[in-house]
Coordinates of C-alpha atoms in Angstrom, one line a residue:
D145 CA 11.7 -14.4 -4.8
F146 CA 10.1 -17.3 -6.9
E147 CA 11.3 -18.4 -10.3
P148 CA 9.0 -21.2 -11.9
V149 CA 10.5 -20.9 -15.3
D150 CA 13.6 -19.2 -16.5
G151 CA 13.0 -15.4 -16.8
F152 CA 9.4 -15.5 -14.8
T153 CA 10.0 -14.5 -11.5
I154 CA 7.2 -13.8 -8.7
N155 CA 7.7 -11.9 -5.2
A156 CA 5.8 -11.5 -2.6
S157 CA 5.2 -10.1 0.9
A158 CA 2.6 -9.7 3.6
S159 CA 2.3 -8.3 7.0
L160 CA -0.2 -8.5 10.2
V161 CA -0.1 -6.0 13.0
D162 CA -2.5 -7.2 15.8
F163 CA -1.8 -4.1 17.9
A164 CA -4.1 -3.2 20.8
F165 CA -3.7 -0.7 23.6
T166 CA -3.5 -2.6 26.9
E167 CA -3.4 0.7 29.3
T168 CA -3.8 4.2 29.1
S169 CA -4.0 6.8 31.1
V170 CA -7.1 9.3 31.8
D171 CA -5.0 12.2 30.5
S172 CA -3.8 10.8 27.0
G173 CA -7.8 10.7 25.7
V174 CA -6.9 7.2 24.6
Q175 CA -9.3 4.4 25.1
L176 CA -8.4 0.8 24.9
T177 CA -10.8 0.3 21.9
D178 CA -9.1 2.9 19.9
L179 CA -7.1 1.9 16.8
A180 CA -3.2 2.6 16.7
P181 CA -2.7 5.8 14.3
F182 CA -1.5 5.2 11.1
I183 CA -1.2 1.1 11.5
S184 CA -2.9 -0.8 8.9
K185 CA -3.9 -4.7 10.3
Y186 CA -3.1 -6.0 6.9
K187 CA -0.7 -5.3 4.2
F188 CA 0.3 -7.6 1.2
S189 CA 2.1 -7.2 -2.1
I190 CA 2.8 -9.4 -5.2
G191 CA 4.5 -8.8 -8.1
A192 CA 5.5 -10.7 -11.2
Q193 CA 7.5 -10.1 -14.1
Y194 CA 9.0 -11.6 -17.3
E195 CA 12.2 -11.2 -18.8
F196 CA 12.5 -12.5 -22.8
A197 CA 14.8 -11.7 -25.5
A198 CA 13.6 -8.8 -28.0
F199 CA 15.0 -6.0 -30.1
G200 CA 18.7 -6.7 -29.6
G201 CA 18.3 -7.2 -25.9
S202 CA 15.7 -7.8 -23.3
L203 CA 12.2 -6.7 -22.3
T204 CA 10.9 -7.5 -19.0
P205 CA 7.3 -6.3 -18.5
R206 CA 6.1 -6.4 -14.5
V207 CA 3.0 -5.9 -12.8
D208 CA 2.6 -5.2 -9.1
L209 CA -0.6 -5.5 -7.0
D210 CA -0.3 -3.6 -3.3
Y211 CA -3.1 -3.3 -0.8
R212 CA -3.3 -1.9 2.4
S213 CA -6.4 -2.2 5.2
R214 CA -8.0 0.4 6.8
F215 CA -6.4 2.8 9.4
S216 CA -6.8 5.3 11.8
V217 CA -5.3 8.8 12.0
G218 CA -5.8 9.2 15.6
A219 CA -9.6 9.9 16.1
P220 CA -10.7 11.5 19.1
A221 CA -11.5 8.7 21.8
N222 CA -15.2 9.6 22.2
A223 CA -15.6 9.5 18.3
P224 CA -14.2 6.9 17.1
Q225 CA -16.2 6.9 13.7
Y226 CA -14.1 10.0 12.4
N227 CA -10.8 10.0 10.9
I228 CA -10.9 6.3 9.6
T229 CA -9.3 6.3 6.0
D230 CA -10.4 3.5 4.2
G231 CA -8.3 0.2 2.8
R232 CA -6.9 0.4 -0.6
T233 CA -5.5 -1.8 -3.7
L234 CA -3.5 -0.5 -6.3
V235 CA -2.2 -2.3 -9.4
N236 CA 1.2 -1.0 -11.0
A237 CA 2.8 -1.8 -14.2
R238 CA 6.4 -1.2 -15.8
V239 CA 7.8 -2.8 -18.9
T240 CA 12.0 -2.4 -19.0
Y241 CA 13.9 -2.8 -22.3
Q242 CA 17.7 -3.2 -21.7
P243 CA 20.2 -3.3 -24.9
E244 CA 22.6 -6.3 -24.8
N245 CA 26.0 -6.1 -23.2
S246 CA 24.6 -2.5 -22.1
D247 CA 24.6 -0.4 -18.3
W248 CA 21.3 1.3 -19.4
E249 CA 17.9 0.6 -19.4
L250 CA 14.8 2.4 -20.7
S251 CA 11.5 1.7 -18.7
L252 CA 7.8 2.7 -19.0
A253 CA 5.9 2.6 -15.9
A254 CA 2.3 3.5 -14.8
T255 CA 1.2 3.4 -10.9
N256 CA -2.3 3.3 -10.0
L257 CA -3.0 1.8 -13.3
F258 CA -7.0 1.2 -12.8
D259 CA -7.4 5.1 -11.3
T260 CA -8.1 4.1 -8.1
F261 CA -9.7 6.9 -6.1
Y262 CA -8.2 6.6 -2.5
Y263 CA -7.3 8.9 0.5
A264 CA -3.6 8.6 1.7
S265 CA -4.6 9.9 4.6
K266 CA -7.1 12.1 6.1
F267 CA -8.5 14.1 9.3
D268 CA -11.9 15.2 10.1
H269 CA -11.5 18.7 11.9
A270 CA -15.2 19.2 12.1
S271 CA -15.5 16.1 14.4
E272 CA -13.2 17.7 16.7
A273 CA -15.7 20.7 17.2
Q274 CA -18.6 18.2 17.5
V275 CA -17.0 16.4 20.3
A276 CA -15.8 19.7 22.1
T277 CA -19.6 20.9 21.9
A278 CA -21.3 17.6 23.0

């Protein structure tokens, strides 16, 4: 966490996974050029919040951005164009109120604030039939 001024906090995380198959067996159906299933090469998130006194307690608005690059769900080796889930960027927001000297808080949150359409995963069964008959 980074706090440039009192009450204002920024946090972030990032990952880079540079995976590649180095060997396979003929029976596996995996080729060296295949993407590893369910692994995004790039992921990052960043969030910021600001806590300030309000209404006899504290009010804390927060915004988070989350990014994930494309990933495969295990495409057939001879049809790598299928079964790729596109990357996506989501923005979430929350505002929290906590009364002074209290053990409870109340939050209002919105996920996918800009109503971004995305697939969490997808699999093209039709491509299996195309590959089998090819």
